[in-house]
PDB file of C-alpha atoms in Angstrom:
ATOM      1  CA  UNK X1417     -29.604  51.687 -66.550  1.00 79.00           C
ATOM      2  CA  UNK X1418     -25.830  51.374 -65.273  1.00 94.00           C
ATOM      3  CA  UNK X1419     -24.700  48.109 -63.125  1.00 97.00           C
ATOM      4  CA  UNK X1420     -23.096  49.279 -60.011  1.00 98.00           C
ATOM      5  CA  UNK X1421     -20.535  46.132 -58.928  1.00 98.00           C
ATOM      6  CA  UNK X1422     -18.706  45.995 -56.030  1.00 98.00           C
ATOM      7  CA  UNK X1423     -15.784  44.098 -56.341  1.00 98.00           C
ATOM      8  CA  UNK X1424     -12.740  43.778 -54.143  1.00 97.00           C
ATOM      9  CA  UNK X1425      -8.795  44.299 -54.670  1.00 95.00           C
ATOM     10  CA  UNK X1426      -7.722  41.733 -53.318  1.00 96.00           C
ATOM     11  CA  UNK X1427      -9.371  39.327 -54.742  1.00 95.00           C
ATOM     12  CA  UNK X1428     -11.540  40.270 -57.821  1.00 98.00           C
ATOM     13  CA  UNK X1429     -14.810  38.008 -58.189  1.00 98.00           C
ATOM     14  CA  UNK X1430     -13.744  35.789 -61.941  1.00 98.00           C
ATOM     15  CA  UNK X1431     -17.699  35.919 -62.974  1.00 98.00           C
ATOM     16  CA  UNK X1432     -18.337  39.456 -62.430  1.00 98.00           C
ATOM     17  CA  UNK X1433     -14.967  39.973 -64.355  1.00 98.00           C
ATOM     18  CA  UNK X1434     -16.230  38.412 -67.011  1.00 98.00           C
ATOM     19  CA  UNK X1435     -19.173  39.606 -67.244  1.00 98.00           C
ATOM     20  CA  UNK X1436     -18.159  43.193 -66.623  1.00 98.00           C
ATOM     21  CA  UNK X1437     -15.568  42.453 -69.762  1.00 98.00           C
ATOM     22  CA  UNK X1438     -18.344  41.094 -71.570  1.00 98.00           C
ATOM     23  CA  UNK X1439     -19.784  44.770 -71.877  1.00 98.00           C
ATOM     24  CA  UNK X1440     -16.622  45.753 -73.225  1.00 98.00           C
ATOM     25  CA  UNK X1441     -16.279  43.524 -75.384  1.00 97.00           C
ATOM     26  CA  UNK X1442     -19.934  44.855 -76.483  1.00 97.00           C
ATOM     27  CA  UNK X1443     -19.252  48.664 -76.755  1.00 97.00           C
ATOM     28  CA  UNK X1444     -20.078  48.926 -73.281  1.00 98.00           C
ATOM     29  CA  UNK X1445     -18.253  51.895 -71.076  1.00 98.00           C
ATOM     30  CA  UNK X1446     -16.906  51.111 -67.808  1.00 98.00           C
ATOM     31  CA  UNK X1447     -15.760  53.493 -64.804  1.00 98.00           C
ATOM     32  CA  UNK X1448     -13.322  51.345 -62.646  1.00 97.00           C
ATOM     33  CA  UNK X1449     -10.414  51.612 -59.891  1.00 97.00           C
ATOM     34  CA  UNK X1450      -6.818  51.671 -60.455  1.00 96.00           C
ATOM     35  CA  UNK X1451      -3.633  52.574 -58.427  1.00 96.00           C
ATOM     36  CA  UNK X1452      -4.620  56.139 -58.743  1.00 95.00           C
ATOM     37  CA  UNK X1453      -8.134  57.673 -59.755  1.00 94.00           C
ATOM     38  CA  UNK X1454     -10.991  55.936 -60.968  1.00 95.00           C
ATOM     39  CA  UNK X1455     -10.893  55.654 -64.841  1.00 96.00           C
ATOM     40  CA  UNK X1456     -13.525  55.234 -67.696  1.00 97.00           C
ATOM     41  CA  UNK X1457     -12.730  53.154 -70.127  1.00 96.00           C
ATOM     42  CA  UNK X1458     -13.772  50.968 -73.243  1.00 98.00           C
ATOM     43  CA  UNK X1459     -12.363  48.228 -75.656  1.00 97.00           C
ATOM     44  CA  UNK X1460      -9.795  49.777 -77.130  1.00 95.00           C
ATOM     45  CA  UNK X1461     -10.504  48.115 -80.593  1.00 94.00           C
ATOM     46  CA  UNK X1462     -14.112  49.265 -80.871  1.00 96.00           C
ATOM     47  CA  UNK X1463     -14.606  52.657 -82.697  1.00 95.00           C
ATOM     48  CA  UNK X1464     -18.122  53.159 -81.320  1.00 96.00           C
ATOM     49  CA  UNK X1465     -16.981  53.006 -77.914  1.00 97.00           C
ATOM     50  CA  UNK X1466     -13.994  54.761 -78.197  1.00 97.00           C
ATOM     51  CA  UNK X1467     -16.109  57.463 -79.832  1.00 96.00           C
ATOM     52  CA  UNK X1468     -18.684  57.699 -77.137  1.00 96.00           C
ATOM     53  CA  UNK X1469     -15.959  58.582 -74.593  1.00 96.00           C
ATOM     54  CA  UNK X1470     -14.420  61.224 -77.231  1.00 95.00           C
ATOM     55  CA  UNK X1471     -18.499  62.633 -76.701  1.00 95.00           C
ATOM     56  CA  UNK X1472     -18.567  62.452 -72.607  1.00 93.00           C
ATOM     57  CA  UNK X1473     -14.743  64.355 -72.822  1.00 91.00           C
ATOM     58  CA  UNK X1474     -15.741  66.848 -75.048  1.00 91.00           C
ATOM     59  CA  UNK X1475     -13.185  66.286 -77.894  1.00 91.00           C
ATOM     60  CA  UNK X1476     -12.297  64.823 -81.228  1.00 92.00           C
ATOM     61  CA  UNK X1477     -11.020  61.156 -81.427  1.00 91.00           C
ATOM     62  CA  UNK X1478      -8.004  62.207 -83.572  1.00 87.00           C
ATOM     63  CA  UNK X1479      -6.843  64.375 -81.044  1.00 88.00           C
ATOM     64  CA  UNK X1480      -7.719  62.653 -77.770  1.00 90.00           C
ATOM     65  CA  UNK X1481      -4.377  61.750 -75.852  1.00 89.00           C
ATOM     66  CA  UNK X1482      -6.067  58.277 -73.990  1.00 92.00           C
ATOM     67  CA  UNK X1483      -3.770  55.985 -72.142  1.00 95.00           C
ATOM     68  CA  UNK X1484      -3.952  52.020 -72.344  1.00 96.00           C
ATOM     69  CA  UNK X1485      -4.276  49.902 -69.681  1.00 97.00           C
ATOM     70  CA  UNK X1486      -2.258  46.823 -69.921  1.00 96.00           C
ATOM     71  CA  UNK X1487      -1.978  43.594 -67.477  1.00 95.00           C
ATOM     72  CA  UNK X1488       1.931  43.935 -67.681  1.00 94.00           C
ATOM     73  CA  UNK X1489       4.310  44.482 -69.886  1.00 93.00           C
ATOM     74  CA  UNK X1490       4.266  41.116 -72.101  1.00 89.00           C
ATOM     75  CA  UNK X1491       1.989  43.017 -74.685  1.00 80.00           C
ATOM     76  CA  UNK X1492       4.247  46.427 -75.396  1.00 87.00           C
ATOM     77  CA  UNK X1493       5.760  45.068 -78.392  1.00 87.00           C
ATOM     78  CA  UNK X1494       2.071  44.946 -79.880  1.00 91.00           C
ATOM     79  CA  UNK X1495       1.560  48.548 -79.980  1.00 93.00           C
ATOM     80  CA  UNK X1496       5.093  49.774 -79.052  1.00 95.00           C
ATOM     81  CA  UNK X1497       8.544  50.290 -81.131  1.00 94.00           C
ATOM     82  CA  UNK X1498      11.377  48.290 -80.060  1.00 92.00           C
ATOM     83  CA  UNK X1499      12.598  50.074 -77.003  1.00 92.00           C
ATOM     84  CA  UNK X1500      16.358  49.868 -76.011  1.00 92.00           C
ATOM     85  CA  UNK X1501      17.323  48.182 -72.466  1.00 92.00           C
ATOM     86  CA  UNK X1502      17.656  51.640 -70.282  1.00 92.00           C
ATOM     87  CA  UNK X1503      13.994  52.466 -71.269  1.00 94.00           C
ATOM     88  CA  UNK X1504      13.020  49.000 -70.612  1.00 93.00           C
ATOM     89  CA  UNK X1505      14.874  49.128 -67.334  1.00 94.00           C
ATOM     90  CA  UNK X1506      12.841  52.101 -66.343  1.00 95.00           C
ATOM     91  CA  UNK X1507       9.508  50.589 -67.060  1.00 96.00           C
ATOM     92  CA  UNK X1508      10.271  47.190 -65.166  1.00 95.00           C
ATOM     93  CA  UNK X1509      11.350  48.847 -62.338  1.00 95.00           C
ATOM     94  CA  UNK X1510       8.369  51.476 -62.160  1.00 97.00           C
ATOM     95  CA  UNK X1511       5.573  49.076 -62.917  1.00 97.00           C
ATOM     96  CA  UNK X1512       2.912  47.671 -61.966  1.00 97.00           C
ATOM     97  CA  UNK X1513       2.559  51.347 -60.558  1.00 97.00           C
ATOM     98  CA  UNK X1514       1.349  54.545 -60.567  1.00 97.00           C
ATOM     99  CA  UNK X1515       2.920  55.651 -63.904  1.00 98.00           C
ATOM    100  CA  UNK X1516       1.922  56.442 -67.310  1.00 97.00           C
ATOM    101  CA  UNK X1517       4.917  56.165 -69.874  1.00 97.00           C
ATOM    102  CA  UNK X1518       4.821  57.731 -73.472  1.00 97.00           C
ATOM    103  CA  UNK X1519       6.274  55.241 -75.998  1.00 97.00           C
ATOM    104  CA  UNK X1520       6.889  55.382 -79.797  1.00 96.00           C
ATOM    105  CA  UNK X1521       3.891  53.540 -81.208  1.00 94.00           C
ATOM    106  CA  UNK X1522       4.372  50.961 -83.810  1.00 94.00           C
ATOM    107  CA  UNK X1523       2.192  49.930 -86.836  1.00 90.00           C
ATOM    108  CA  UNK X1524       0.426  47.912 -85.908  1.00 89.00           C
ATOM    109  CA  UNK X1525      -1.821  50.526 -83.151  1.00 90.00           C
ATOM    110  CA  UNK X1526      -5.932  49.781 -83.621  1.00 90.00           C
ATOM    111  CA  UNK X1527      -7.625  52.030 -86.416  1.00 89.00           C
ATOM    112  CA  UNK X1528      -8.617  54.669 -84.489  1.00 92.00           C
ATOM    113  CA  UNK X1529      -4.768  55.576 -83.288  1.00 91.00           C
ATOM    114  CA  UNK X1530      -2.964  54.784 -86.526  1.00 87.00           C
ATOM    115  CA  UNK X1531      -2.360  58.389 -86.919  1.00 87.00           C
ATOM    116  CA  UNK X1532      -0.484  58.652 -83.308  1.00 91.00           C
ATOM    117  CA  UNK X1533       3.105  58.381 -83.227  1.00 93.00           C
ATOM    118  CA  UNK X1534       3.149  58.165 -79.613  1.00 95.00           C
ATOM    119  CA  UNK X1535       1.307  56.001 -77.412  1.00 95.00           C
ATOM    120  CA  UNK X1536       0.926  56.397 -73.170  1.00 96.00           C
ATOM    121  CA  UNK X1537       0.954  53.087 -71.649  1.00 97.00           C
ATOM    122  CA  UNK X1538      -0.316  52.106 -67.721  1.00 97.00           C
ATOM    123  CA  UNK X1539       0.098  49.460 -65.927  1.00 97.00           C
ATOM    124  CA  UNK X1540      -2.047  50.058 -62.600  1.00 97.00           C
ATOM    125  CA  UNK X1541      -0.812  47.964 -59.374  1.00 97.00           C
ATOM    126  CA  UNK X1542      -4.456  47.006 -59.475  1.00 97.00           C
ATOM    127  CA  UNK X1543      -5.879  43.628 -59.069  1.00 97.00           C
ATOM    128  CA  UNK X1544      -9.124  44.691 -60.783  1.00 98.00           C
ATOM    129  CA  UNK X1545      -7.723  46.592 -63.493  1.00 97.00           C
ATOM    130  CA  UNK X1546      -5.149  43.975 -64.499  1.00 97.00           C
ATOM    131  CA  UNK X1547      -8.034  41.063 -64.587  1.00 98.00           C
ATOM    132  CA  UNK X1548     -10.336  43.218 -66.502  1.00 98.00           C
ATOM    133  CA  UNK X1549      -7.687  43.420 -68.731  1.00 97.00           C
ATOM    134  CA  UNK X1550      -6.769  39.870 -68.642  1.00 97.00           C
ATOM    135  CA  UNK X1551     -10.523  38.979 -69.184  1.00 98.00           C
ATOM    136  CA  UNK X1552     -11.072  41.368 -72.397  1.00 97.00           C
ATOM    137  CA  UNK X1553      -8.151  39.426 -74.222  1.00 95.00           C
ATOM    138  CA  UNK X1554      -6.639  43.563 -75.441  1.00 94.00           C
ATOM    139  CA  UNK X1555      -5.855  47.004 -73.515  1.00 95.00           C
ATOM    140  CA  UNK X1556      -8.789  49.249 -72.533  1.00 97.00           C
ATOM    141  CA  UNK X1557      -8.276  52.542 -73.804  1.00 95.00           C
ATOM    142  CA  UNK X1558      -8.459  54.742 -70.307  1.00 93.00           C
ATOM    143  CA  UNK X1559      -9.045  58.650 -69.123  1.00 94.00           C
ATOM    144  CA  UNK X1560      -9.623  59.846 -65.781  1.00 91.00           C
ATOM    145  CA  UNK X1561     -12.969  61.572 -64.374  1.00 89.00           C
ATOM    146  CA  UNK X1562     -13.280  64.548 -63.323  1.00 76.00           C
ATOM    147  CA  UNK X1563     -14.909  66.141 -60.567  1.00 67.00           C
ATOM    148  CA  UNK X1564     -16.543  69.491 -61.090  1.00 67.00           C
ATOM    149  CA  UNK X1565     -15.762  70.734 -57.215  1.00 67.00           C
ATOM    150  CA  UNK X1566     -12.297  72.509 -57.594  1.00 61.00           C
ATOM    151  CA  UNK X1567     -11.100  71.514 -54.178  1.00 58.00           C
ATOM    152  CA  UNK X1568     -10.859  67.441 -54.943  1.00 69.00           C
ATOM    153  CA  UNK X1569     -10.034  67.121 -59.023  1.00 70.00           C
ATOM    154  CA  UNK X1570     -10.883  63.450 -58.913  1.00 75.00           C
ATOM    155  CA  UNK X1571     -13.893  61.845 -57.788  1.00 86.00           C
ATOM    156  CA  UNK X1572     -13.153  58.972 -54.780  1.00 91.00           C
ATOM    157  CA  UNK X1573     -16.306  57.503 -54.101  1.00 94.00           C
ATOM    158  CA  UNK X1574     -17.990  55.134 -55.757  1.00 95.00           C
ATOM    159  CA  UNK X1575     -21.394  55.841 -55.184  1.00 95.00           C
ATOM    160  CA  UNK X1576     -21.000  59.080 -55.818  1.00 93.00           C
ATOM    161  CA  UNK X1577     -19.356  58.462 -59.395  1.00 94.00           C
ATOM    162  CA  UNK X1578     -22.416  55.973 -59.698  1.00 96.00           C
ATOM    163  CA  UNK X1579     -24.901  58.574 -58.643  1.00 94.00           C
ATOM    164  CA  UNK X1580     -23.254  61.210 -61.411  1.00 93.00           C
ATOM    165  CA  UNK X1581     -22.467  58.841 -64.214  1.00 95.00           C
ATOM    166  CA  UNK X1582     -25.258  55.877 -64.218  1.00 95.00           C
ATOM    167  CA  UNK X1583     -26.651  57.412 -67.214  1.00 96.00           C
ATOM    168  CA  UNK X1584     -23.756  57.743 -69.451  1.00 96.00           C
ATOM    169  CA  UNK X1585     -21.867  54.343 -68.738  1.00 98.00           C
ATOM    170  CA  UNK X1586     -23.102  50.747 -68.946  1.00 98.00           C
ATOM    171  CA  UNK X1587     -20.949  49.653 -65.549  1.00 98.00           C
ATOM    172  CA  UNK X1588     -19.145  51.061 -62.517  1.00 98.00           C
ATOM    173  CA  UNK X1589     -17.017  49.180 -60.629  1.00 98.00           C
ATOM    174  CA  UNK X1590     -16.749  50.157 -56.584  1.00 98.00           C
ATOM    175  CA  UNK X1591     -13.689  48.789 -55.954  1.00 97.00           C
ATOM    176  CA  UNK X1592     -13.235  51.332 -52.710  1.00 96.00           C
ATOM    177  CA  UNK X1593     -12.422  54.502 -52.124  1.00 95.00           C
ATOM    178  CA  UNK X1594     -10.002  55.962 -54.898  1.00 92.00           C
ATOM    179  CA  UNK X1595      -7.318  58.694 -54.745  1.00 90.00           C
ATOM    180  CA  UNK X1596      -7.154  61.797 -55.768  1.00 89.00           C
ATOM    181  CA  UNK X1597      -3.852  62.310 -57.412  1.00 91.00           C
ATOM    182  CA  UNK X1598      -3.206  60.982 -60.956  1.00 92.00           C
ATOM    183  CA  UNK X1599      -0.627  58.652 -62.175  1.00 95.00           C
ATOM    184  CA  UNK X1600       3.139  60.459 -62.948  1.00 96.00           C
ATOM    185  CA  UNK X1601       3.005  61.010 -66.737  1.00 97.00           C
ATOM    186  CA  UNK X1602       6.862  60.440 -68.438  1.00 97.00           C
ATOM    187  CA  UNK X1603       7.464  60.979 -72.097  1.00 97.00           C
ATOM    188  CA  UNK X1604      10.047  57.949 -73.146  1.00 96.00           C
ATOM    189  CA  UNK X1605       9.491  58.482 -76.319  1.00 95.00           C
ATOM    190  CA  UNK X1606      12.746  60.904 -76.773  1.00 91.00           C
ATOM    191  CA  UNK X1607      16.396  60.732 -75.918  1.00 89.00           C
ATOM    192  CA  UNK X1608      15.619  62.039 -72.581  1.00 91.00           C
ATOM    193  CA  UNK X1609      13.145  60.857 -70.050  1.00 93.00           C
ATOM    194  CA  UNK X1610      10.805  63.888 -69.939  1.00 95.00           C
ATOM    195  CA  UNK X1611       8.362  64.041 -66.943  1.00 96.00           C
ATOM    196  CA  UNK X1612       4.831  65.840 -68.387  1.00 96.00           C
ATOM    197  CA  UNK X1613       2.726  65.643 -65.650  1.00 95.00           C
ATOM    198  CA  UNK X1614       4.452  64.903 -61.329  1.00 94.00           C
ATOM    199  CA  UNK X1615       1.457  62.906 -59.828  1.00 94.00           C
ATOM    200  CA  UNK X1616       1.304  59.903 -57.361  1.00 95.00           C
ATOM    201  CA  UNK X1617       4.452  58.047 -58.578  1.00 96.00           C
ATOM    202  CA  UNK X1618       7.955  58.959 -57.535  1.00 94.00           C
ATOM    203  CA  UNK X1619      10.640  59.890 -59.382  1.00 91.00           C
ATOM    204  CA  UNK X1620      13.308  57.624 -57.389  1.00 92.00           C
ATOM    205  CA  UNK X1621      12.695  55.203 -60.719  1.00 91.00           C
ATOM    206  CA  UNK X1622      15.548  57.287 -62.235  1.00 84.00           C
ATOM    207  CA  UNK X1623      17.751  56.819 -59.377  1.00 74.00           C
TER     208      UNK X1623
END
């Protein structure tokens, strides 16, 4: 049975953190808020996890396009190429935010995205998301859910995630209502900023 754990943004409670990275740590998969729409997520270094959620979505590992969430941006040169200072610029100014940036991936990417060459990287202005992070030690690998009612894509409240997902998750996380617009997806991974998806974040970061 699922743990339903309410925590708050403002000030995340350090034990539950733990514990709730704990299970990720363990191949456990956890639904939790960020800037934008709730997000399930594992460990991005465990291959049984990372498979499960491949199940639940309904594709094949290889060829699921996941983001990672990071705490900041001290850890990009871990799974990123060297980027030069205008790209760097735009990611300092746009985050912590609502913003997922594509970036050249490097070598040394876990297993199970070796074969990527590009890699989409968040950093959520979310307190719980960022010490989740900070707890596992590594990124958690992250996709949005969905909701099946065509009128509101993303599910927003908590008990209702809990109520549809309890059996396929080990945790979920009701850190509030969340919103139902994604994060602004930007491929930097070219000569040219390329916007893929226009969601919650602004494109004033260009400006």
């Amino acid at each position: 049975m699922s743990e339903f754990i309410r925590l708050y943004e403002e000030n995340p409670d350090p034990e539950a953190i733990k514990q709730i990275a704990d299970v990720l740590r363990k191949g456990g998969l956890v639904i939790y808020p960020t800037d934008t729409v709730y997000g399930l997520g594992c460990d991005i270094t465990n291959s049984r996890a990372l498979e499960k959620i491949a199940r639940i979505k309904g594709v094949k590992l290889a060829k699921a396009n996941w983001s990672f969430i990071c705490a900041d941006l001290s850890n990009l040169s871990d799974y990123v190429r060297q980027i030069d200072t205008a790209t760097f610029k735009i990611l300092k100014r746009a985050l912590p935010g609502p913003y997922t940036f594509v970036l050249p991936g490097n070598n040394n990417l876990p297993k199970d995205f070796k074969k990527k060459k590009t890699v989409g990287i968040r950093v959520p202005d979310n307190n719980i998301a960022k010490a989740l992070v900070e707890s596992l030690g590594n990124p958690i690998v992250s996709t949005s859910i969905y909701d099946e009612d065509e009128l509101l894509e993303y599910t927003t409240d908590p008990e209702l995630i809990f109520e549809k997902w309890h059996k396929l998750v080990d945790v979920v996380i009701d850190g509030g209502y969340g919103d139902n617009i994604a994060s602004t997806v930007i491929d930097l991974s070219g000569n040219e900023p390329m916007i893929l998806r226009e969601g919650k974040g602004g494109l004033d970061i260009f400006s």
